[in-house]
Amino acid sequence: MTADGLTRGLARGGSAMLLTLFTAFLLAPIIVVVLMSFTNQLYLTFPPTGFATRWYKAAWNETAWFDASWNSIQIGAATAVLSMILGTLSALAVTRGGTRWTRWVASLVIAPMMLPHIIIAIGLYPTMLDLKLSGTYIAVILGHTVVAMPLVFTTVSAALRGYDPALEFAARTLGADGWQAFRHVTLPMIGGGLAVGGIFAFAVSFDELMLALFLAGPRTETLPRLLWEHLQQTITPVIAAVATLVLLFTLVLMGAVLQLRRPEAEPAS
Amino acid sequence: MDAQPSVIIRTARPWTQGRGYALLAAVPCLFLAVLFVWPLLRVVLRSVLEPRPGIGNYTKIMFSGPYVAILLNTLEVAAIVTGVCLLIAYPVAALTARMNGLRLRLMTALIVGSLWTSAVIRSYAWMILFQRYGIVNDALVALGIADAPVRILQTTTAVVIGMVHILLPFMLLPLIASMRRIDPNLLRAGRILGANPVRLFLGVYFPLSLPGVHAGTVLVFISSLGFFITPALLGGGRMMMAAMLIEQQANIYLDWPIASAVATVLLAITLVLYIAYGRIARVDVTRSLR
Amino acid sequence: MTRGASLEFDRVSKTYGAVTALQPTSMTVRPGEFFALLGPSGSGKSTLLGTIAGFVAPSGGCVLVDGADITAMPPHRRNIGMVFQNYALFPYLTVAQNIAFPLKMRRLPKSEIAARVDRALEMVRLGGFGPRMPAQLSGGQQQRVALARAAVYDPPLLLMDEPLGALDKNLREEMQEELRQFHRNVGATILYVTHDQQEAASMADRIAIMNHGKAEQVGAPHEVYERPGNSFVARFLGEANMFRLRRGWPDGPGRLRCETEESLNLLACGATSAALACVRPEDIVIGPAPTGRENCFAGRVTDLVQVAGSVRYRVAVAPGCTLIVRASAERRAVVLAKDDAVHVGWDAADMRFLSE
């Protein structure tokens, strides 16, 4: 083997090892949670000493998990809808508005994504008290929309930039008023981006803890908050069972996004 | 007055498409004004108005209690996490940038999938791994690295590992994006001209990947500053970061003025970093998130 | 058949901050006319078109259609048809749905929509293409769909923004023929924007030559070609041999003798203080022997190109002065080659005076 061939072989071996280690690092926690959920003991041991579904049964028998999941789904769905409306409005204003101050609107809409949620949370808490909304679904939904809206804004803005704005203008010259042009042209063109943004918004809400800690109440307990409260006390494998189900749900959402993105993502680049 | 022969007085302003669209911003702007700008303003106001007007809260933060130490610790952890992320992500991104087809799609799915996984759940997983009688300790003892189980939880190491795990995609995605834009012909030309790999990397590849390095670094550092879940679960009790301090002051000690003052400091640091970065690099950090 | 609308620009201008896209422009387009706005990119022609359709808000002045000011009117009430450069067909609608779109917006009954769409498809020779998607059509076919969609509601004014720009040359010439036919059929006024002088000259009744945000000259194509008002128009519409004049003196009644910067002695008709004079390449006679014209020079062929139907020579007649000469193919009986010594000449009546 030549010296050149040797270095090349080493480089290839090195990069394969690096990628393997990286993959293992990224996947390790997920594998651990799934294994933990099926263990028959209180601790996870290697090699696993047995297989059991008792933690799933235990989770099943605790209504708190159901209530929290249902709360999270409701809040997530409402957040997604509200974010889609507000995100689309701001994306339209910024990409099609064409005045100087729309750049400031873009910064304003993006800002909540860039700031630590804790700051927004301690600011929103007294605001919600003033509005007499503290602890209600509305409070959590509004809070989540503040941080989820930027995602819809970015996906819809990208979709709006992805096609010739002459399309909307053509509709206007052909006799469509502003709403009709939106309904018949803009909406079909941004549909994919809007749906992806909506799922993103749902996912953000579904996973959000900080705002929920400050804005939710006992009746509006969300799933991350319940997980959090359990983790503060003891770590039983019941949490792993719930976490595995949540991971599965996230995987489904992600699959939906990949499916939606496929047709439009390819020619765009 | 007007000497021109036919003066047509227009009654209305010319119609523009932009104006109609720009008006749409009114609703989201109102929404954000009430539920984002006002709350932030309120945090800042509260920090200087309560319990009595003045900079009392800030002098308290500066000269008493653990506040400054915690803020410095936050910056330190953020810096370590950013450094570790960059060290891991740079070679991985360089390899990924050269992939195509199925391998690229699998890699993207892995990175994006990680982005989608709940931070609470991932921190929980590390708690399992790092327990006194957890797998990591078992492995350490079995390999003879440690004589007896060591404390991993509640250390900075645990927090850094957990945060790196969550923030890696934010470093990887901008890096991969900028590396994929590097023209492979440049490197090929360099090799033909006889440049050695090290000089080729330092002279060509690295400078061209800098936009990604900048974007990723800023993104990871700013996100690290506000981290709550991971440090709370993996470092809880022994190490503290700014977001935990704010939450503790507000929720446990009900000292909202101090919480507001710490939050204002955190807000100021974040904004300064963000604006300074925007000035230097003129790259839209948020774009790389899509 | 529709009655074409009249169109009037009254001191229409557009500025973007400090940049002037369109200087105050006044112009009238007659009912039923095929009017072309011709100019290089950035000359303001698309801006002017935009003020009619509504996507450019004029900074000053107003646009009148049939005498009514439409400047403040939203585009959907202007009842103007427009064909866009890249057709702007709705990609998620079929050809028939695309053409039906304006009729649907006007809430016409379904049966009438169907009948009108069929008629429009027939008119652009796309009968049977209704159920296809735009992406399945060729560029020329998409172009015709765009035309049908813009005309199906019989707007009295049709705007076309470089509609043939994306087509290849052969198809473009075919479509020019078709557009002329289309114009005769529908009777609407057409305002046509292009940067292609041949396209404008072959289709339009009148053209306006635009440059630097202003209309340099308006007139029938042959008028503008034969009597260009300034050097830009002369150069933009066809080729011109341009002479910069140094001084001139009378030479008999209505005749002027001038000296150019290259010290050529030229005879021209008319009396003027203009700075430039020009002669068209096809007005120059070329041959091995002296031509016997009023302006006659000896020179040498430096280059020649054969184009369909004619030969284009470059002839050096003086240091720093090369003339372009176009000889029609029948004259090629006399075969001239590169480096041949030749004589060129033209009549004083073929010389035009120009401003800068």
mmCIF file of N, CA, C and O in Angstrom, chain B residues 38-94:
data_model
loop_
_atom_site.group_PDB
_atom_site.id
_atom_site.type_symbol
_atom_site.label_atom_id
_atom_site.label_comp_id
_atom_site.label_asym_id
_atom_site.label_seq_id
_atom_site.Cartn_x
_atom_site.Cartn_y
_atom_site.Cartn_z
ATOM 1 N N TRP B 38 -45.002 45.016 25.341
ATOM 2 C CA TRP B 38 -45.424 45.535 26.647
ATOM 3 C C TRP B 38 -44.911 44.676 27.800
ATOM 4 O O TRP B 38 -44.331 45.207 28.760
ATOM 5 N N PRO B 39 -45.052 43.339 27.733
ATOM 6 C CA PRO B 39 -44.481 42.511 28.810
ATOM 7 C C PRO B 39 -42.981 42.714 29.011
ATOM 8 O O PRO B 39 -42.512 42.799 30.149
ATOM 9 N N LEU B 40 -42.233 42.814 27.893
ATOM 10 C CA LEU B 40 -40.790 43.028 28.036
ATOM 11 C C LEU B 40 -40.507 44.372 28.701
ATOM 12 O O LEU B 40 -39.683 44.487 29.607
ATOM 13 N N LEU B 41 -41.255 45.378 28.220
ATOM 14 C CA LEU B 41 -41.092 46.724 28.769
ATOM 15 C C LEU B 41 -41.390 46.705 30.260
ATOM 16 O O LEU B 41 -40.734 47.354 31.083
ATOM 17 N N ARG B 42 -42.403 45.927 30.594
ATOM 18 C CA ARG B 42 -42.837 45.813 31.962
ATOM 19 C C ARG B 42 -41.751 45.216 32.850
ATOM 20 O O ARG B 42 -41.544 45.668 33.983
ATOM 21 N N VAL B 43 -41.057 44.210 32.313
ATOM 22 C CA VAL B 43 -39.953 43.599 33.055
ATOM 23 C C VAL B 43 -38.887 44.655 33.337
ATOM 24 O O VAL B 43 -38.415 44.808 34.474
ATOM 25 N N VAL B 44 -38.562 45.421 32.285
ATOM 26 C CA VAL B 44 -37.524 46.438 32.446
ATOM 27 C C VAL B 44 -37.972 47.503 33.444
ATOM 28 O O VAL B 44 -37.219 47.884 34.355
ATOM 29 N N LEU B 45 -39.219 47.967 33.296
ATOM 30 C CA LEU B 45 -39.740 49.012 34.190
ATOM 31 C C LEU B 45 -39.753 48.534 35.630
ATOM 32 O O LEU B 45 -39.361 49.246 36.553
ATOM 33 N N ARG B 46 -40.207 47.300 35.795
ATOM 34 C CA ARG B 46 -40.317 46.744 37.130
ATOM 35 C C ARG B 46 -38.965 46.703 37.832
ATOM 36 O O ARG B 46 -38.875 46.903 39.049
ATOM 37 N N SER B 47 -37.917 46.455 37.057
ATOM 38 C CA SER B 47 -36.594 46.325 37.646
ATOM 39 C C SER B 47 -36.076 47.659 38.186
ATOM 40 O O SER B 47 -35.207 47.686 39.034
ATOM 41 N N VAL B 48 -36.617 48.771 37.658
ATOM 42 C CA VAL B 48 -36.141 50.073 38.161
ATOM 43 C C VAL B 48 -37.191 50.796 39.006
ATOM 44 O O VAL B 48 -36.885 51.797 39.658
ATOM 45 N N LEU B 49 -38.436 50.306 39.001
ATOM 46 C CA LEU B 49 -39.486 51.016 39.753
ATOM 47 C C LEU B 49 -39.853 50.333 41.063
ATOM 48 O O LEU B 49 -40.379 50.957 41.972
ATOM 49 N N GLU B 50 -39.590 49.027 41.169
ATOM 50 C CA GLU B 50 -40.013 48.302 42.368
ATOM 51 C C GLU B 50 -38.789 47.788 43.121
ATOM 52 O O GLU B 50 -37.790 47.439 42.505
ATOM 53 N N PRO B 51 -38.770 47.620 44.388
ATOM 54 C CA PRO B 51 -39.856 48.081 45.285
ATOM 55 C C PRO B 51 -39.928 49.608 45.383
ATOM 56 O O PRO B 51 -40.970 50.140 45.714
ATOM 57 N N ARG B 52 -38.819 50.323 45.091
ATOM 58 C CA ARG B 52 -38.916 51.777 45.005
ATOM 59 C C ARG B 52 -38.069 52.237 43.833
ATOM 60 O O ARG B 52 -37.100 51.551 43.473
ATOM 61 N N PRO B 53 -38.436 53.347 43.199
ATOM 62 C CA PRO B 53 -37.711 53.794 41.998
ATOM 63 C C PRO B 53 -36.223 53.953 42.272
ATOM 64 O O PRO B 53 -35.825 54.376 43.376
ATOM 65 N N GLY B 54 -35.416 53.555 41.274
ATOM 66 C CA GLY B 54 -33.974 53.690 41.423
ATOM 67 C C GLY B 54 -33.278 52.473 40.889
ATOM 68 O O GLY B 54 -33.913 51.551 40.347
ATOM 69 N N ILE B 55 -31.979 52.459 41.095
ATOM 70 C CA ILE B 55 -31.223 51.329 40.582
ATOM 71 C C ILE B 55 -30.856 50.360 41.695
ATOM 72 O O ILE B 55 -29.885 49.614 41.618
ATOM 73 N N GLY B 56 -31.681 50.378 42.742
ATOM 74 C CA GLY B 56 -31.418 49.536 43.905
ATOM 75 C C GLY B 56 -31.266 48.066 43.570
ATOM 76 O O GLY B 56 -30.375 47.384 44.082
ATOM 77 N N ASN B 57 -32.136 47.563 42.677
ATOM 78 C CA ASN B 57 -32.067 46.150 42.327
ATOM 79 C C ASN B 57 -30.744 45.808 41.671
ATOM 80 O O ASN B 57 -30.184 44.739 41.898
ATOM 81 N N TYR B 58 -30.274 46.751 40.851
ATOM 82 C CA TYR B 58 -29.025 46.471 40.138
ATOM 83 C C TYR B 58 -27.828 46.506 41.075
ATOM 84 O O TYR B 58 -26.905 45.706 40.949
ATOM 85 N N THR B 59 -27.830 47.451 42.035
ATOM 86 C CA THR B 59 -26.708 47.471 42.991
ATOM 87 C C THR B 59 -26.751 46.209 43.846
ATOM 88 O O THR B 59 -25.709 45.629 44.160
ATOM 89 N N LYS B 60 -27.962 45.726 44.123
ATOM 90 C CA LYS B 60 -28.080 44.498 44.903
ATOM 91 C C LYS B 60 -27.493 43.315 44.120
ATOM 92 O O LYS B 60 -26.751 42.496 44.658
ATOM 93 N N ILE B 61 -27.808 43.276 42.828
ATOM 94 C CA ILE B 61 -27.273 42.208 41.981
ATOM 95 C C ILE B 61 -25.749 42.287 41.940
ATOM 96 O O ILE B 61 -25.051 41.287 42.054
ATOM 97 N N MET B 62 -25.265 43.527 41.819
ATOM 98 C CA MET B 62 -23.823 43.714 41.646
ATOM 99 C C MET B 62 -23.046 43.352 42.897
ATOM 100 O O MET B 62 -21.983 42.748 42.834
ATOM 101 N N PHE B 63 -23.581 43.784 44.075
ATOM 102 C CA PHE B 63 -22.717 43.760 45.252
ATOM 103 C C PHE B 63 -23.125 42.764 46.321
ATOM 104 O O PHE B 63 -22.456 42.634 47.333
ATOM 105 N N SER B 64 -24.244 42.082 46.152
ATOM 106 C CA SER B 64 -24.585 41.118 47.192
ATOM 107 C C SER B 64 -25.144 39.854 46.563
ATOM 108 O O SER B 64 -25.540 39.833 45.402
ATOM 109 N N GLY B 65 -25.123 38.820 47.350
ATOM 110 C CA GLY B 65 -25.726 37.570 46.908
ATOM 111 C C GLY B 65 -24.923 36.918 45.794
ATOM 112 O O GLY B 65 -23.847 37.371 45.412
ATOM 113 N N PRO B 66 -25.486 35.839 45.265
ATOM 114 C CA PRO B 66 -24.756 35.026 44.285
ATOM 115 C C PRO B 66 -24.977 35.483 42.846
ATOM 116 O O PRO B 66 -24.564 34.799 41.928
ATOM 117 N N TYR B 67 -25.645 36.656 42.667
ATOM 118 C CA TYR B 67 -26.146 36.994 41.328
ATOM 119 C C TYR B 67 -25.049 37.102 40.278
ATOM 120 O O TYR B 67 -25.142 36.523 39.197
ATOM 121 N N VAL B 68 -24.006 37.885 40.602
ATOM 122 C CA VAL B 68 -22.950 38.080 39.603
ATOM 123 C C VAL B 68 -22.287 36.750 39.270
ATOM 124 O O VAL B 68 -22.033 36.437 38.099
ATOM 125 N N ALA B 69 -22.064 35.942 40.323
ATOM 126 C CA ALA B 69 -21.424 34.647 40.092
ATOM 127 C C ALA B 69 -22.268 33.792 39.150
ATOM 128 O O ALA B 69 -21.733 33.118 38.253
ATOM 129 N N ILE B 70 -23.586 33.831 39.366
ATOM 130 C CA ILE B 70 -24.461 33.018 38.518
ATOM 131 C C ILE B 70 -24.444 33.527 37.071
ATOM 132 O O ILE B 70 -24.379 32.749 36.125
ATOM 133 N N LEU B 71 -24.473 34.864 36.912
ATOM 134 C CA LEU B 71 -24.424 35.420 35.554
ATOM 135 C C LEU B 71 -23.119 35.042 34.860
ATOM 136 O O LEU B 71 -23.108 34.666 33.694
ATOM 137 N N LEU B 72 -22.016 35.131 35.617
ATOM 138 C CA LEU B 72 -20.727 34.758 35.024
ATOM 139 C C LEU B 72 -20.708 33.280 34.675
ATOM 140 O O LEU B 72 -20.209 32.875 33.613
ATOM 141 N N ASN B 73 -21.278 32.462 35.577
ATOM 142 C CA ASN B 73 -21.348 31.027 35.326
ATOM 143 C C ASN B 73 -22.144 30.754 34.053
ATOM 144 O O ASN B 73 -21.790 29.893 33.243
ATOM 145 N N THR B 74 -23.228 31.525 33.865
ATOM 146 C CA THR B 74 -24.053 31.365 32.670
ATOM 147 C C THR B 74 -23.227 31.640 31.417
ATOM 148 O O THR B 74 -23.255 30.864 30.451
ATOM 149 N N LEU B 75 -22.481 32.756 31.445
ATOM 150 C CA LEU B 75 -21.653 33.090 30.292
ATOM 151 C C LEU B 75 -20.605 32.020 30.045
ATOM 152 O O LEU B 75 -20.326 31.637 28.920
ATOM 153 N N GLU B 76 -20.032 31.503 31.160
ATOM 154 C CA GLU B 76 -18.988 30.493 31.035
ATOM 155 C C GLU B 76 -19.551 29.215 30.409
ATOM 156 O O GLU B 76 -18.982 28.680 29.453
ATOM 157 N N VAL B 77 -20.689 28.755 30.946
ATOM 158 C CA VAL B 77 -21.286 27.530 30.409
ATOM 159 C C VAL B 77 -21.642 27.740 28.933
ATOM 160 O O VAL B 77 -21.377 26.868 28.090
ATOM 161 N N ALA B 78 -22.203 28.913 28.626
ATOM 162 C CA ALA B 78 -22.578 29.189 27.234
ATOM 163 C C ALA B 78 -21.337 29.120 26.347
ATOM 164 O O ALA B 78 -21.383 28.573 25.239
ATOM 165 N N ALA B 79 -20.228 29.676 26.829
ATOM 166 C CA ALA B 79 -19.001 29.669 26.027
ATOM 167 C C ALA B 79 -18.484 28.246 25.837
ATOM 168 O O ALA B 79 -18.105 27.854 24.728
ATOM 169 N N ILE B 80 -18.495 27.455 26.927
ATOM 170 C CA ILE B 80 -18.014 26.068 26.807
ATOM 171 C C ILE B 80 -18.900 25.294 25.834
ATOM 172 O O ILE B 80 -18.409 24.610 24.929
ATOM 173 N N VAL B 81 -20.232 25.426 26.025
ATOM 174 C CA VAL B 81 -21.161 24.692 25.162
ATOM 175 C C VAL B 81 -20.928 25.078 23.698
ATOM 176 O O VAL B 81 -20.862 24.216 22.812
ATOM 177 N N THR B 82 -20.753 26.391 23.440
ATOM 178 C CA THR B 82 -20.535 26.846 22.068
ATOM 179 C C THR B 82 -19.251 26.251 21.505
ATOM 180 O O THR B 82 -19.219 25.759 20.373
ATOM 181 N N GLY B 83 -18.181 26.257 22.322
ATOM 182 C CA GLY B 83 -16.908 25.710 21.869
ATOM 183 C C GLY B 83 -17.013 24.232 21.556
ATOM 184 O O GLY B 83 -16.566 23.773 20.495
ATOM 185 N N VAL B 84 -17.628 23.475 22.473
ATOM 186 C CA VAL B 84 -17.750 22.033 22.266
ATOM 187 C C VAL B 84 -18.604 21.750 21.029
ATOM 188 O O VAL B 84 -18.267 20.903 20.196
ATOM 189 N N CYS B 85 -19.700 22.485 20.897
ATOM 190 C CA CYS B 85 -20.572 22.307 19.723
ATOM 191 C C CYS B 85 -19.779 22.527 18.438
ATOM 192 O O CYS B 85 -19.874 21.752 17.494
ATOM 193 N N LEU B 86 -18.978 23.600 18.421
ATOM 194 C CA LEU B 86 -18.217 23.922 17.213
ATOM 195 C C LEU B 86 -17.206 22.816 16.915
ATOM 196 O O LEU B 86 -17.065 22.388 15.768
ATOM 197 N N LEU B 87 -16.531 22.325 17.980
ATOM 198 C CA LEU B 87 -15.528 21.277 17.787
ATOM 199 C C LEU B 87 -16.142 20.005 17.211
ATOM 200 O O LEU B 87 -15.568 19.364 16.338
ATOM 201 N N ILE B 88 -17.325 19.634 17.741
ATOM 202 C CA ILE B 88 -17.963 18.412 17.238
ATOM 203 C C ILE B 88 -18.572 18.663 15.863
ATOM 204 O O ILE B 88 -18.421 17.868 14.936
ATOM 205 N N ALA B 89 -19.255 19.808 15.736
ATOM 206 C CA ALA B 89 -20.065 20.029 14.541
ATOM 207 C C ALA B 89 -19.216 20.296 13.308
ATOM 208 O O ALA B 89 -19.594 19.904 12.213
ATOM 209 N N TYR B 90 -18.049 20.942 13.484
ATOM 210 C CA TYR B 90 -17.297 21.330 12.283
ATOM 211 C C TYR B 90 -16.903 20.129 11.418
ATOM 212 O O TYR B 90 -17.258 20.090 10.241
ATOM 213 N N PRO B 91 -16.213 19.108 12.008
ATOM 214 C CA PRO B 91 -15.866 17.968 11.141
ATOM 215 C C PRO B 91 -17.097 17.209 10.649
ATOM 216 O O PRO B 91 -17.118 16.767 9.501
ATOM 217 N N VAL B 92 -18.110 17.076 11.514
ATOM 218 C CA VAL B 92 -19.312 16.350 11.096
ATOM 219 C C VAL B 92 -19.978 17.083 9.934
ATOM 220 O O VAL B 92 -20.393 16.480 8.935
ATOM 221 N N ALA B 93 -20.052 18.418 10.040
ATOM 222 C CA ALA B 93 -20.671 19.201 8.975
ATOM 223 C C ALA B 93 -19.858 19.090 7.693
ATOM 224 O O ALA B 93 -20.408 18.970 6.602
ATOM 225 N N ALA B 94 -18.524 19.108 7.818
ATOM 226 C CA ALA B 94 -17.672 19.013 6.629
ATOM 227 C C ALA B 94 -17.912 17.694 5.917
ATOM 228 O O ALA B 94 -17.970 17.649 4.686
#
